[in-house]
């Protein structure tokens, strides 16, 4: 006979209660473990295979990279991206797209020879950019657009022969800049005037030609030194009579002939030194008549009215050398005035002394006859005394 199935009895609520009581506390622990594991999986999958990553740093230095690794899925907490000592020769326009939290970017010791415009437009929080020791021959004037928070820029040891106008216009917060070790012969003063907060400027190891093309930049450099900035040595290679001298020690009077050349070029309609025309308007003004009386209006002009930066002449600061010359003239005038007053006093003293001596001589001559009469009266008496004796 088959055994009868046991009848279903009432559920044991006490056992169920004990089971639920023992399993409930393990759920938060499991959730935490799952979160940690998922974050680790995300971090490892977002980090390029050739790089080392942590929560804030992505280190791809010295990996022999020929092209940029995939950086589209980097963690949002990444603050530093290191790519030095590789074999990178070019970068695509979107190489750093969506890396808005990046604060430091190092591309030094590569073979970069051309960088596309607005390459760093998404890096609004970047404060430190290093392009040291590459093969850059020229920089697009729009290369640094969007880097409004940049504080340090290093483009040293490249092959740059020019710093184009407009390249540094958006870097008004820049405090440290190095263009040392390039092929710079001269610099436009207008290219550096937007750097109102610059404190350290490195210009060494360039073949500087200390002629009229460098005169205006010398004046701006003196203004930078006047307000407390620091500049390393700017050693002249040309002309021969200035070779080896620091341009900061070259008197401004040696550039006086540049003013004559400017006047001649301006009068003849030829180009001014530095490639600007003498008739070019100041920067910020329009080619139109503007407001009443020819004054420029503060409103944004229509397209085609705004004078582009390369075709305008920026207002020049009064150089430090001129201010010092004015001070020297004032001091020399005061000293000359004091000397003149002393000379006048000495002349007056001499005149008074001469008049007193002349008066004394006249009185002395008046007394001499009286003294002679007295001597004549005394002679007979002396004779009588001698005869009696």
Steps between C-alpha positions, in 0.01 A plus 500: 500500500618838425585710793262788551644844431546705807233756537596860464497646837482863597810705415762546763501878537775491755745335263414745225547788734840374598601458137394847397665644804836345414500583126382861511829658631702346217322698228669840562838329512437332168388828346816675618717223358321520169551880486871469573542227241311699239708812563821297470377347178411846362839639598691216340297508182526883468878506545693439174681170495842665463452746788490494877197658659366591838215719611667828391807418287542335161867421431586399142861623507781305337274241335629541145162622379475588129144630528269625769336232715123492537414758765126533445407289805742636756351545847349841560729543799817495286704816563841416348586349162868417439615417146872592496788297355299336223510511119191711436533700178146634455175545690147492366259791552296304758786341690400663829124528453284479813798509739355804672638413844863480385734742678844390383608375156859398419594435135874562532778305330300385199519569126202731461550728200152634433204554733149567367315816601277500810657169604452581869160671479334251742768538769357803675639390839854437376762693698827339386587419136845369402610474135871498582752341259290423194541587132256790479590752230192719524193540721154574368363820653184311608689214665445614858139607469293387798793486746367785712630346823856425383771615741815331366602447136826342382583500127877497545748298292303502178569662163271802535607805302200718583225552758197600291273784602189374678659175624507615864191721502288261712781418745453808715545297819837360392773549762787285362611477137805347337597545134868426562707289264319585176598695185351834596671809355242756608160517669196719451417705805130483418507119528599520868295798616197284601715324763413743779574247778827359366772472765766270352620509138779282361657622173852357508681294235344683203695678220375849584566781253512818706382742233190710440279191477572423867480858628130501592525161669796630701277783626226249597757282675617801701138564597474136617813542712371832635185338641697220671524231232809289431668445164809291431784617277433616143842478338548675168656318204467791255620765430866423557562797729230368738582131475507335841331793676171472685245722330376614840834678544499663157416872537179607333691781329656239271156453345449869419572437134191277494284808555658665199432190291140497622455863403650441157289190440186671626562801281575291193208265553727199541460233766612568849744287686339179606291475185224748594397792284532850631137574423363202693234599757531419870363165619139500613393778260297451189574602148168684483423840641344352815303740713457873460814692430681191381523353852485121511180355638492250787257275317622197308550607137356317206692229323789646302527816713717358778868535427679164540781481753787454249399820312474731799751685715457447873557790735846492649587532865741767604821300540679480831814644344310817407357531851847455644637756254237750615593434860868544416427833333305618804776397741766657279297822487473512877874438541583764240269745676672439832843543340387824334373635832832411663689674220285811535561498874873460449502788248305723739739410782796582274353838405432593863845390603662701219303815588598469866866455411489804269345713773763381745779593260358851451482558872851371540629743240326789676674417828851481354558885467394556859743241618774668291443846667532352841837354413625844372407676825676247706831531315600854637428396851716196458778722362477736803517214741803361328677844506434549871636159562 
